[in-house]
Each structure stands twice: as structure tokens, then as C-alpha cells.
Amino acid sequence: MFAVLSQSMTFNEGRASNAAKSSGAAVLLSMLITGCAIAPKPLTSSEMSAVVSTDRAAIEKTTVAISSSITLEEAVARALKQNLDYRTRLMEQSLAAGQLDASKYDMLPRLLTSAGYTWRDKENIRDSIDSVTGAPSLANPSISTDRTRATADIGLSWSILDFGVSYYNANQNADRLLVANERRRKAMHLLIQNVRTTYWRALAAQRLRNEVQSTIQEAERALTDSRKMLADRIRSPAEPLRYQRNLLENLRLLENVDRELAVAEIELATLIGAKPGSRIRLVEPDSFAFKALSSNVEKMEEIALLNNADLREQVYSTRIAAVETRKALLKLLPNLSFDYGYKYDGDKYLINQVWQEAGARVAFNLFNLLSGPAQIRAAEMNVTANEAKRMALQMAVLSQLHLARYYYDDALKQYNRAIAISDDRAPARGVRAKWFVIALRQVGPDQVATADNLETSVCPNGVMVSKLM
């Protein structure tokens, strides 16, 4: 009877073993087929349309509608709040702050926990031999491990080398946060500058574009009349041809001005976060007070070198490179780690199924003796390169300062010149731009208006001329 029961148990164990093998093979085969079946999956039109619709809805939700005329200060404020590129810089700064907070936790010890379950189809039967004679033991083979058992443990591990590397990583992330802040500050300065420039161009477009287009149309009619005059041979061919050439050159200038005016409102709407193509009513300031720069160059150079965002960013990058050198030196040292764990094993043959374990370990990669000098040299070269970039950037900042000072003085001179021309030649403001074409027809082919005459004829208002420039 025991023999039959033993055979039945052996048969059942064999069936269980075969079932387990078949299940394992099926799982492995399905994983293999799934891995081989991965292929690039391009976006469909419906998926892309859904993404675009979602993004546009999110943009329109955060966009504040323009209900009245806006001043220059309001345009700058809207740009700082609504501009998508600037908001991206703010998000990058927030991301850098989050990475800094996350890197601080890397300096803590690792607290690891695990649990598992082990099963085997046959008993772990062990035979033994006599330690003195080497002959097989006469005792029956023993079973020292359960076929099915559950395990669990929780342990604390702390590595001095990992702590040092994490400390330097946290310092680098702190500097990267400052780099992100400087990039955000630079983006803010560029945004304000672009808004101011585009605002004046858009304001000039609102006041001048109709006049410019009217002047272009009348100039084209004058060109048609001149060609007809040439075809009728009323005058010698040289005079009408010279007249047409100068007229075409002035038409090209007018078309360039019209092109810049046409895109100004679209660019301003993009900068302040409004819907592209929307009509924006702008308010012209009542007065202008432009003064010559009174600060000396040395003081301006000092301020520029202390506050330039690009230069400060490069200084932080040099600090990051210097910390990278210390990390390379630290990685060459032996690693000392401490471990402590609380373990459980559900094996029924164990007398103590729960126990505590502690230890210390020293590890050293001998290949660091070969690669260490090269790593140190690479880190030092990185520091040297960043220092060279910083010095080159200082010279670039000083050059930008002197160029900006020259451009400002020149723009102020041109502004005052335009005011003087406006007061001398057109004291009545708002003279129509078609005076240019009338002048062309009156002065004759030998005295065609030049480019300088074009500026004063198209826009006698000197204030608007200087803004347009």
C-alpha cells in the first residue's frame, strides 16, 4: 500500500514538474515574441490632431484677452506673464530646483528591503563523506533545505565613497540651479528688449503703413507713366531710364519698410502671448526724454562684468568643472562600506529563522591606478577650457558694452537730426506720404529724390522716423 502511495506521489510530482516546465517555457516564448515584435510606430493624423488640439486649448486657457489699448509697460508685463519661451525658462529653473532637492537625499544611507518565495520540484537531499577516511558516510542522505520557503530582509547600507560623490553631485546641482536662474534672467532681458523694439515698430505700422502703401501705389503709377513716356519717345531715352532706375530704387526702399511694418504686429502678438493675427491697439507715450549717457566707461564696464548673465553662468560652469575634478580624485580612493540587516527565512529546518547581521567591507578597483591619472588630466583640462571661455566672454562683454554705447549715441544723434528736419521742413505734423511721389513728378528726371529725401518725404514726422529706425 505504501509502495502504491509512493508511486502515486512520484507520478503527481512528475506531472507538477512537467506543468511547471511547460508554463515557464510558454512565458519565455511569449516574452521573446513580444520583444521581437517591437517596431517604430509613427504618429497618426488623428493622434497628432488630438495633441495639437489639447495644446491649443491649454494655451488659450492661460491667455488673457486684450480688451483695450495697451501701453509699452503693459506690453512688457504681459510678455513676462504670457510669453511661452520665458515660461519655459521658468520651468527649467523649477526643474533644476527639484533636481537639487532630490540630490540631497542621495547622501543618506540606503535602506533596502526585499521579500521572495522559492520553490523546487525535488528535495534538496545531501550526501556526505567521512572527513577523516574520505569514505562515504553510512548514514542515510539528509535534507537540510525546505522545498518551498519564504524569505524577507531589511538592511541598512552606507558607503563613504557614495556619500562623497553624492555630496559633490549636490554641490554641482546647486550651481546648475544658479545657471538656470541666470539663463532665466537673460531670457527676461532679451524678452523686454524685443518687446520694446517690436512695440515701436508695431506702433509705426499702425500710423504709417496706410501712408506707405498709398505712396507705393502712386510710385507705381508714376513708373507706368514714365514707361509710357519712354514708349512714346516724348524725350530722349536716357532721361526716362535714369528716372525709372531711381524710382525703382526708392520703390524697393518703400517695399522694405512696408514689409517690416507688416510683420511687426504679428511679432508683437507672439511676444506678449496674444493670438497671432489679432489686432492690437497701441498707445503712444505723450513725451520722450532721451539723454546722453553720463556715466564714465570704466564704471559701466565694472557694472557689466558684475551683472552680465552669460558671464555669471560661465563662472558657475567653471565651479562645476572644478568639482568634477574633486569627484575624479575621490573615485580613486578605496570604498569603505558598512552594512546592517534584519533577516527572515521560512525554512522549517532552520532553528533560528530570524536573525540580525552586520559587517564592514573595503573594496578597491586596482584598474583605477591605470585610469586615474587620465581622468584627473581630463578634469583639469575641462577646468582650463572653462576658464579660457570665461576670459574670452569677458572681452566679448566689454566689446558689446562699447558697441552698445556707440549705437546709443548714434541713435540719439539720428533722433535729434530727425526732429530738426521735421521742424525745418514739415512743421505741420501728419503730412501725407504721397508728397514723395508728387516731388518726383515735379522735380523732373534730373533731380530725382534720393534716399535721404525719401525718409523725410515719406514721414515728415521726425519722432516717428526715429522710432521706425
Short mmCIF file of C-alpha atoms in Angstrom, two decimals:
data_model
loop_
_atom_site.label_atom_id
_atom_site.label_comp_id
_atom_site.label_asym_id
_atom_site.label_seq_id
_atom_site.Cartn_x
_atom_site.Cartn_y
_atom_site.Cartn_z
CA MET A 1 0.00 0.00 0.00
CA PHE A 2 2.88 2.38 0.87
CA ALA A 3 4.50 1.38 -2.43
CA VAL A 4 1.36 2.38 -4.37
CA LEU A 5 1.10 5.65 -2.46
CA SER A 6 4.76 6.35 -3.11
CA GLN A 7 4.31 5.67 -6.83
CA SER A 8 1.24 7.93 -6.89
CA MET A 9 3.14 10.76 -5.20
CA THR A 10 6.03 10.30 -7.63
CA PHE A 11 3.61 10.45 -10.59
CA ASN A 12 1.92 13.60 -9.24
CA GLU A 13 5.27 15.25 -8.62
CA GLY A 14 6.29 14.41 -12.17
CA ARG A 15 3.10 15.93 -13.55
CA ALA A 16 3.64 19.08 -11.45
CA SER A 17 7.22 19.28 -12.65
CA ASN A 18 6.18 18.93 -16.29
CA ALA A 19 3.43 21.54 -15.83
CA ALA A 20 5.89 23.98 -14.28
CA LYS A 21 8.37 23.43 -17.10
CA SER A 22 5.65 23.93 -19.70
CA SER A 23 4.45 27.13 -18.03
CA GLY A 24 7.97 28.50 -17.81
CA ALA A 25 8.65 27.70 -21.45
CA ALA A 26 5.39 29.39 -22.51
CA VAL A 27 6.24 32.53 -20.54
CA LEU A 28 9.73 32.73 -22.01
CA LEU A 29 8.41 32.13 -25.53
CA SER A 30 5.77 34.87 -25.17
CA MET A 31 8.36 37.33 -23.85
CA LEU A 32 10.68 36.52 -26.75
CA ILE A 33 7.91 37.00 -29.32
CA THR A 34 6.85 40.28 -27.70
CA GLY A 35 10.41 41.61 -27.73
CA CYS A 36 10.92 40.72 -31.38
CA ALA A 37 7.60 42.28 -32.37
CA ILE A 38 8.58 45.84 -31.28
CA ALA A 39 8.73 48.21 -34.27
CA PRO A 40 8.65 52.01 -34.79
CA LYS A 41 5.12 53.36 -34.55
CA PRO A 42 4.71 56.76 -36.23
CA LEU A 43 2.03 59.18 -35.13
CA THR A 44 -1.24 59.01 -36.99
CA SER A 45 -3.11 62.09 -38.18
CA SER A 46 -5.78 61.66 -35.51
CA GLU A 47 -3.19 61.36 -32.72
CA MET A 48 -1.31 64.43 -33.91
CA SER A 49 -4.58 66.34 -34.26
CA ALA A 50 -5.52 65.41 -30.69
CA VAL A 51 -2.13 66.63 -29.39
CA VAL A 52 -2.42 69.92 -31.28
CA SER A 53 -5.99 70.46 -30.06
CA THR A 54 -5.01 69.77 -26.46
CA ASP A 55 -2.03 72.14 -26.61
CA ARG A 56 -4.04 74.92 -28.22
CA ALA A 57 -6.77 74.55 -25.61
CA ALA A 58 -4.18 74.76 -22.83
CA ILE A 59 -2.60 77.86 -24.40
CA GLU A 60 -5.95 79.61 -24.86
CA LYS A 61 -6.91 78.76 -21.29
CA THR A 62 -3.89 80.58 -19.86
CA THR A 63 -4.02 83.51 -22.30
CA VAL A 64 -5.58 86.74 -21.06
CA ALA A 65 -7.57 88.50 -23.78
CA ILE A 66 -6.71 92.08 -24.76
CA SER A 67 -9.78 94.22 -24.17
CA SER A 68 -8.36 97.73 -24.59
CA SER A 69 -5.35 99.64 -25.85
CA ILE A 70 -2.07 98.71 -24.22
CA THR A 71 0.93 100.83 -23.35
CA LEU A 72 4.56 99.85 -23.56
CA GLU A 73 4.66 98.99 -19.85
CA GLU A 74 1.57 96.80 -20.17
CA ALA A 75 3.09 95.02 -23.17
CA VAL A 76 6.23 94.23 -21.15
CA ALA A 77 4.15 92.99 -18.21
CA ARG A 78 2.04 90.76 -20.48
CA ALA A 79 5.17 89.34 -22.11
CA LEU A 80 6.72 88.42 -18.74
CA LYS A 81 3.49 86.67 -17.76
CA GLN A 82 2.28 85.13 -21.03
CA ASN A 83 5.33 84.54 -23.24
CA LEU A 84 5.74 80.78 -23.75
CA ASP A 85 9.53 80.84 -24.21
CA TYR A 86 10.00 82.74 -20.96
CA ARG A 87 7.65 80.37 -19.15
CA THR A 88 9.81 77.52 -20.44
CA ARG A 89 12.83 79.14 -18.80
CA LEU A 90 10.90 79.40 -15.55
CA MET A 91 10.05 75.70 -15.75
CA GLU A 92 13.71 74.86 -16.38
CA GLN A 93 14.62 76.78 -13.24
CA SER A 94 11.97 74.89 -11.27
CA LEU A 95 13.29 71.61 -12.69
CA ALA A 96 16.82 72.48 -11.57
CA ALA A 97 15.49 73.27 -8.08
CA GLY A 98 13.74 69.89 -7.98
CA GLN A 99 16.92 68.10 -9.04
CA LEU A 100 18.82 69.85 -6.25
CA ASP A 101 16.25 68.72 -3.66
CA ALA A 102 16.36 65.16 -4.99
CA SER A 103 20.18 65.01 -4.96
CA LYS A 104 20.28 65.85 -1.24
CA TYR A 105 18.65 62.51 -0.43
CA ASP A 106 21.41 60.63 -2.26
CA MET A 107 23.74 61.37 0.67
CA LEU A 108 21.58 59.30 3.03
CA PRO A 109 22.33 55.60 3.65
CA ARG A 110 20.50 53.06 1.54
CA LEU A 111 17.65 51.30 3.32
CA LEU A 112 16.91 48.18 1.29
CA THR A 113 14.08 45.74 1.82
CA SER A 114 13.30 42.60 -0.12
CA ALA A 115 10.98 39.60 0.02
CA GLY A 116 10.90 36.42 -2.01
CA TYR A 117 9.48 32.96 -2.43
CA THR A 118 11.45 29.90 -3.50
CA TRP A 119 10.13 26.59 -4.83
CA ARG A 120 11.85 23.50 -6.20
CA ASP A 121 10.36 20.31 -7.61
CA LYS A 122 12.70 17.90 -5.77
CA GLU A 123 14.06 17.73 -2.28
CA ASN A 124 17.49 19.18 -1.61
CA ILE A 125 18.99 15.89 -0.46
CA ARG A 126 22.64 15.93 0.53
CA ASP A 127 25.08 13.06 0.93
CA SER A 128 28.29 13.28 2.99
CA ILE A 129 31.67 11.65 3.36
CA ASP A 130 33.83 10.95 6.37
CA SER A 131 36.18 13.85 6.98
CA VAL A 132 38.96 11.51 8.20
CA THR A 133 38.82 8.49 5.92
CA GLY A 134 37.13 10.08 2.94
CA ALA A 135 34.77 7.14 2.70
CA PRO A 136 31.06 7.69 2.03
CA SER A 137 29.03 8.12 5.15
CA LEU A 138 26.95 5.09 6.15
CA ALA A 139 24.12 7.32 7.36
CA ASN A 140 21.13 8.00 5.14
CA PRO A 141 21.25 11.20 2.99
CA SER A 142 19.90 14.22 4.82
CA ILE A 143 17.51 17.02 3.85
CA SER A 144 18.62 20.44 5.10
CA THR A 145 16.50 22.83 3.00
CA ASP A 146 12.76 23.05 2.60
CA ARG A 147 11.35 22.71 -0.93
CA THR A 148 9.20 25.80 -0.52
CA ARG A 149 10.20 28.71 1.66
CA ALA A 150 9.64 32.44 2.00
CA THR A 151 12.42 34.94 2.69
CA ALA A 152 12.47 38.59 3.72
CA ASP A 153 15.06 41.05 4.90
CA ILE A 154 15.56 44.74 5.56
CA GLY A 155 19.04 46.22 5.65
CA LEU A 156 20.89 49.50 6.04
CA SER A 157 23.94 50.10 3.85
CA TRP A 158 26.21 53.16 3.88
CA SER A 159 29.17 53.73 1.60
CA ILE A 160 31.65 56.51 2.32
CA LEU A 161 32.61 56.76 -1.36
CA ASP A 162 28.98 57.04 -2.46
CA PHE A 163 28.40 59.68 0.21
CA GLY A 164 31.32 61.77 -1.07
CA VAL A 165 30.22 61.50 -4.71
CA SER A 166 26.63 62.39 -3.76
CA TYR A 167 27.89 65.41 -1.82
CA TYR A 168 29.77 66.73 -4.84
CA ASN A 169 26.78 65.98 -7.08
CA ALA A 170 24.57 68.06 -4.79
CA ASN A 171 27.04 70.96 -5.00
CA GLN A 172 27.03 70.72 -8.78
CA ASN A 173 23.24 70.68 -8.88
CA ALA A 174 23.20 73.78 -6.69
CA ASP A 175 25.42 75.54 -9.23
CA ARG A 176 23.22 74.25 -12.07
CA LEU A 177 20.25 75.86 -10.33
CA LEU A 178 22.14 79.16 -10.36
CA VAL A 179 22.95 78.61 -14.04
CA ALA A 180 19.24 78.10 -14.77
CA ASN A 181 18.49 81.30 -12.86
CA GLU A 182 21.00 83.27 -14.96
CA ARG A 183 19.52 81.84 -18.16
CA ARG A 184 16.07 82.86 -17.00
CA ARG A 185 17.37 86.36 -16.24
CA LYS A 186 18.99 86.59 -19.67
CA ALA A 187 15.76 85.43 -21.33
CA MET A 188 13.87 88.11 -19.39
CA HIS A 189 16.27 90.85 -20.55
CA LEU A 190 16.10 89.72 -24.17
CA LEU A 191 12.31 89.49 -23.99
CA ILE A 192 11.96 93.03 -22.64
CA GLN A 193 14.34 94.31 -25.29
CA ASN A 194 12.45 92.54 -28.09
CA VAL A 195 9.10 93.78 -26.78
CA ARG A 196 10.30 97.38 -26.69
CA THR A 197 11.72 97.19 -30.23
CA THR A 198 8.70 95.40 -31.66
CA TYR A 199 6.28 97.72 -29.84
CA TRP A 200 7.69 100.78 -31.59
CA ARG A 201 7.69 99.00 -34.94
CA ALA A 202 4.06 97.98 -34.46
CA LEU A 203 3.13 101.49 -33.40
CA ALA A 204 4.85 102.86 -36.51
CA ALA A 205 2.93 100.29 -38.57
CA GLN A 206 -0.39 101.49 -37.21
CA ARG A 207 0.39 105.10 -38.06
CA LEU A 208 2.39 104.79 -41.26
CA ARG A 209 1.51 101.64 -43.13
CA ASN A 210 -1.50 103.08 -44.94
CA GLU A 211 0.57 106.07 -46.00
CA VAL A 212 3.44 103.85 -47.14
CA GLN A 213 1.13 101.63 -49.17
CA SER A 214 -0.52 104.66 -50.74
CA THR A 215 2.91 106.03 -51.64
CA ILE A 216 3.89 102.69 -53.20
CA GLN A 217 0.76 102.70 -55.35
CA GLU A 218 1.37 106.26 -56.56
CA ALA A 219 5.04 105.48 -57.21
CA GLU A 220 4.00 102.50 -59.33
CA ARG A 221 1.65 104.75 -61.29
CA ALA A 222 4.50 107.21 -61.80
CA LEU A 223 6.65 104.33 -63.03
CA THR A 224 3.91 103.35 -65.50
CA ASP A 225 3.67 106.94 -66.76
CA SER A 226 7.42 107.10 -67.22
CA ARG A 227 7.46 103.89 -69.24
CA LYS A 228 4.64 105.20 -71.38
CA MET A 229 6.61 108.42 -71.90
CA LEU A 230 9.60 106.33 -72.96
CA ALA A 231 7.48 104.30 -75.35
CA ASP A 232 6.02 107.46 -76.92
CA ARG A 233 9.54 108.90 -77.26
CA ILE A 234 8.50 112.27 -75.92
CA ARG A 235 12.00 112.78 -74.51
CA SER A 236 15.38 111.25 -75.12
CA PRO A 237 15.63 107.65 -73.72
CA ALA A 238 18.46 108.48 -71.27
CA GLU A 239 16.40 110.78 -69.05
CA PRO A 240 13.35 108.47 -68.58
CA LEU A 241 15.59 105.45 -67.98
CA ARG A 242 17.58 107.28 -65.31
CA TYR A 243 14.29 108.46 -63.80
CA GLN A 244 12.92 104.87 -63.75
CA ARG A 245 16.09 103.50 -62.17
CA ASN A 246 15.94 105.96 -59.27
CA LEU A 247 12.22 105.42 -58.93
CA LEU A 248 12.72 101.63 -58.72
CA GLU A 249 15.39 102.07 -56.07
CA ASN A 250 13.06 104.21 -53.98
CA LEU A 251 10.24 101.71 -54.53
CA ARG A 252 12.48 98.97 -53.20
CA LEU A 253 13.15 101.02 -50.06
CA LEU A 254 9.45 101.64 -49.60
CA GLU A 255 8.65 97.95 -50.02
CA ASN A 256 11.28 97.02 -47.44
CA VAL A 257 9.70 99.45 -44.98
CA ASP A 258 6.24 98.06 -45.75
CA ARG A 259 7.48 94.52 -45.21
CA GLU A 260 8.89 95.37 -41.78
CA LEU A 261 5.70 97.16 -40.83
CA ALA A 262 3.53 94.27 -41.99
CA VAL A 263 5.12 91.69 -39.64
CA ALA A 264 5.53 93.98 -36.63
CA GLU A 265 2.06 93.38 -35.17
CA ILE A 266 2.35 89.61 -35.63
CA GLU A 267 5.71 89.57 -33.85
CA LEU A 268 4.37 91.71 -31.01
CA ALA A 269 1.35 89.43 -30.56
CA THR A 270 3.67 86.43 -30.33
CA LEU A 271 5.90 88.12 -27.76
CA ILE A 272 3.08 89.20 -25.43
CA GLY A 273 1.24 85.88 -25.67
CA ALA A 274 -1.68 87.08 -27.76
CA LYS A 275 -3.22 85.13 -30.61
CA PRO A 276 -1.18 85.64 -33.81
CA GLY A 277 -3.03 87.88 -36.24
CA SER A 278 -5.12 89.60 -33.58
CA ARG A 279 -5.50 93.37 -33.80
CA ILE A 280 -3.69 95.20 -31.00
CA ARG A 281 -4.29 98.87 -30.33
CA LEU A 282 -1.15 100.57 -29.03
CA VAL A 283 -0.79 103.81 -27.09
CA GLU A 284 1.97 106.24 -27.97
CA PRO A 285 3.67 107.91 -24.98
CA ASP A 286 2.99 111.60 -24.61
CA SER A 287 6.60 112.71 -24.23
CA PHE A 288 10.12 111.47 -24.86
CA ALA A 289 13.16 112.28 -22.77
CA PHE A 290 16.27 110.79 -24.30
CA LYS A 291 19.53 111.91 -22.73
CA ALA A 292 23.17 111.30 -23.49
CA LEU A 293 24.96 108.75 -21.30
CA SER A 294 26.63 110.49 -18.39
CA SER A 295 28.37 107.51 -16.71
CA ASN A 296 32.05 107.02 -17.47
CA VAL A 297 33.14 103.97 -19.40
CA GLU A 298 35.11 102.40 -16.53
CA LYS A 299 32.06 102.40 -14.26
CA MET A 300 29.88 100.90 -16.99
CA GLU A 301 32.48 98.17 -17.64
CA GLU A 302 32.51 97.28 -13.94
CA ILE A 303 28.71 97.06 -13.82
CA ALA A 304 28.60 94.95 -17.00
CA LEU A 305 31.22 92.47 -15.77
CA LEU A 306 29.46 92.09 -12.41
CA ASN A 307 25.92 91.64 -13.74
CA ASN A 308 26.18 90.06 -17.21
CA ALA A 309 24.14 86.84 -17.19
CA ASP A 310 26.36 84.98 -19.68
CA LEU A 311 29.50 85.76 -17.70
CA ARG A 312 27.96 84.72 -14.39
CA GLU A 313 26.74 81.49 -16.00
CA GLN A 314 30.28 80.76 -17.20
CA VAL A 315 31.66 81.33 -13.70
CA TYR A 316 29.20 78.78 -12.34
CA SER A 317 30.19 76.36 -15.13
CA THR A 318 33.83 76.73 -14.08
CA ARG A 319 32.87 75.87 -10.50
CA ILE A 320 31.02 72.78 -11.73
CA ALA A 321 34.12 71.70 -13.67
CA ALA A 322 36.32 72.20 -10.58
CA VAL A 323 34.00 69.98 -8.51
CA GLU A 324 34.21 67.37 -11.27
CA THR A 325 37.99 67.27 -10.68
CA ARG A 326 37.46 66.56 -6.98
CA LYS A 327 35.00 63.80 -7.87
CA ALA A 328 37.61 62.19 -10.12
CA LEU A 329 40.12 62.24 -7.25
CA LEU A 330 37.58 60.82 -4.80
CA LYS A 331 36.74 57.88 -7.05
CA LEU A 332 40.38 56.77 -6.91
CA LEU A 333 40.15 56.08 -3.15
CA PRO A 334 39.12 52.72 -1.64
CA ASN A 335 35.47 52.31 -0.81
CA LEU A 336 34.58 51.64 2.83
CA SER A 337 31.00 50.47 3.41
CA PHE A 338 29.01 49.41 6.48
CA ASP A 339 26.02 47.02 6.39
CA TYR A 340 23.38 46.06 8.90
CA GLY A 341 20.39 43.81 8.20
CA TYR A 342 17.41 42.11 9.81
CA LYS A 343 16.62 38.84 8.01
CA TYR A 344 13.92 36.17 7.98
CA ASP A 345 13.89 32.74 6.33
CA GLY A 346 10.82 30.49 6.42
CA ASP A 347 12.82 27.26 6.02
CA LYS A 348 11.37 24.83 8.56
CA TYR A 349 14.72 23.12 9.02
CA LEU A 350 16.28 26.30 10.38
CA ILE A 351 16.37 26.56 14.16
CA ASN A 352 16.73 30.37 14.07
CA GLN A 353 14.51 31.70 11.32
CA VAL A 354 15.02 35.35 12.32
CA TRP A 355 18.44 36.90 12.88
CA GLN A 356 20.43 40.14 12.60
CA GLU A 357 23.57 40.65 10.57
CA ALA A 358 26.23 43.40 10.47
CA GLY A 359 29.51 43.87 8.68
CA ALA A 360 32.08 46.23 7.18
CA ARG A 361 33.83 45.94 3.84
CA VAL A 362 36.67 47.65 2.00
CA ALA A 363 36.84 47.49 -1.80
CA PHE A 364 39.32 48.98 -4.23
CA ASN A 365 39.40 48.82 -8.02
CA LEU A 366 43.01 48.22 -8.97
CA PHE A 367 42.42 49.44 -12.51
CA ASN A 368 41.94 52.92 -11.04
CA LEU A 369 45.73 53.01 -10.73
CA LEU A 370 45.85 52.95 -14.54
CA SER A 371 42.84 55.11 -15.42
CA GLY A 372 43.13 57.59 -12.55
CA PRO A 373 45.82 59.89 -14.00
CA ALA A 374 43.96 60.12 -17.31
CA GLN A 375 40.71 61.01 -15.52
CA ILE A 376 42.45 63.70 -13.48
CA ARG A 377 44.07 65.20 -16.59
CA ALA A 378 40.71 65.27 -18.40
CA ALA A 379 39.05 67.00 -15.45
CA GLU A 380 41.84 69.58 -15.20
CA MET A 381 41.64 70.27 -18.96
CA ASN A 382 37.90 70.83 -18.54
CA VAL A 383 38.59 73.44 -15.85
CA THR A 384 41.21 75.12 -18.04
CA ALA A 385 38.83 75.23 -21.01
CA ASN A 386 36.07 76.80 -18.90
CA GLU A 387 38.49 79.42 -17.59
CA ALA A 388 39.53 80.27 -21.15
CA LYS A 389 35.87 80.59 -22.17
CA ARG A 390 35.26 82.87 -19.20
CA MET A 391 38.12 85.20 -20.16
CA ALA A 392 37.01 85.27 -23.81
CA LEU A 393 33.48 86.04 -22.68
CA GLN A 394 34.74 88.95 -20.57
CA MET A 395 36.31 90.51 -23.65
CA ALA A 396 33.09 89.91 -25.60
CA VAL A 397 31.06 91.63 -22.87
CA LEU A 398 33.34 94.66 -22.93
CA SER A 399 33.08 94.81 -26.72
CA GLN A 400 29.29 94.62 -26.51
CA LEU A 401 29.31 97.44 -23.98
CA HIS A 402 31.36 99.77 -26.18
CA LEU A 403 29.28 98.88 -29.24
CA ALA A 404 26.04 99.48 -27.35
CA ARG A 405 27.30 102.84 -26.12
CA TYR A 406 28.25 103.84 -29.65
CA TYR A 407 24.91 102.66 -31.06
CA TYR A 408 23.01 104.60 -28.40
CA ASP A 409 24.95 107.81 -29.07
CA ASP A 410 24.46 107.38 -32.81
CA ALA A 411 20.73 106.65 -32.42
CA LEU A 412 20.33 109.72 -30.20
CA LYS A 413 22.12 111.83 -32.82
CA GLN A 414 19.88 110.47 -35.59
CA TYR A 415 16.83 111.09 -33.44
CA ASN A 416 17.76 114.71 -32.84
CA ARG A 417 18.58 115.10 -36.52
CA ALA A 418 15.15 113.74 -37.49
CA ILE A 419 13.50 116.15 -35.06
CA ALA A 420 15.42 119.07 -36.57
CA ILE A 421 14.49 118.02 -40.12
CA SER A 422 10.87 117.64 -39.08
CA ASP A 423 10.79 121.09 -37.51
CA ASP A 424 12.50 122.75 -40.50
CA ARG A 425 10.76 121.04 -43.42
CA ALA A 426 7.40 119.91 -42.08
CA PRO A 427 6.23 121.87 -39.07
CA ALA A 428 2.68 120.71 -39.71
CA ARG A 429 2.60 117.11 -38.39
CA GLY A 430 0.81 114.34 -40.21
CA VAL A 431 1.81 115.35 -43.78
CA ARG A 432 0.80 112.65 -46.23
CA ALA A 433 3.47 110.31 -47.54
CA LYS A 434 2.41 110.86 -51.13
CA TRP A 435 4.45 114.07 -51.10
CA PHE A 436 7.30 111.88 -52.19
CA VAL A 437 5.60 110.92 -55.46
CA ILE A 438 4.46 114.48 -56.05
CA ALA A 439 8.03 115.63 -55.59
CA LEU A 440 9.18 113.01 -58.05
CA ARG A 441 6.81 114.32 -60.67
CA GLN A 442 7.69 117.98 -60.01
CA VAL A 443 11.49 117.99 -59.75
CA GLY A 444 11.98 116.23 -63.08
CA PRO A 445 14.20 113.32 -64.06
CA ASP A 446 17.45 115.16 -63.40
CA GLN A 447 16.63 115.88 -59.72
CA VAL A 448 15.02 112.66 -58.53
CA ALA A 449 14.69 112.34 -54.74
CA THR A 450 17.48 110.43 -53.04
CA ALA A 451 17.22 108.00 -50.15
CA ASP A 452 17.64 110.84 -47.62
CA ASN A 453 14.77 112.74 -49.25
CA LEU A 454 12.76 109.54 -49.13
CA GLU A 455 12.91 109.39 -45.34
CA THR A 456 11.77 112.96 -44.86
CA SER A 457 9.16 112.80 -47.60
CA VAL A 458 7.55 109.55 -46.55
CA CYS A 459 7.43 110.51 -42.88
CA PRO A 460 7.82 114.21 -42.16
CA ASN A 461 7.10 113.47 -38.51
CA GLY A 462 10.63 113.20 -37.15
CA VAL A 463 9.55 111.45 -33.97
CA MET A 464 8.04 108.54 -35.86
CA VAL A 465 11.03 108.35 -38.21
CA SER A 466 13.42 107.86 -35.31
CA LYS A 467 11.14 105.24 -33.77
CA LEU A 468 10.94 103.39 -37.06
CA MET A 469 14.71 103.42 -37.40
#
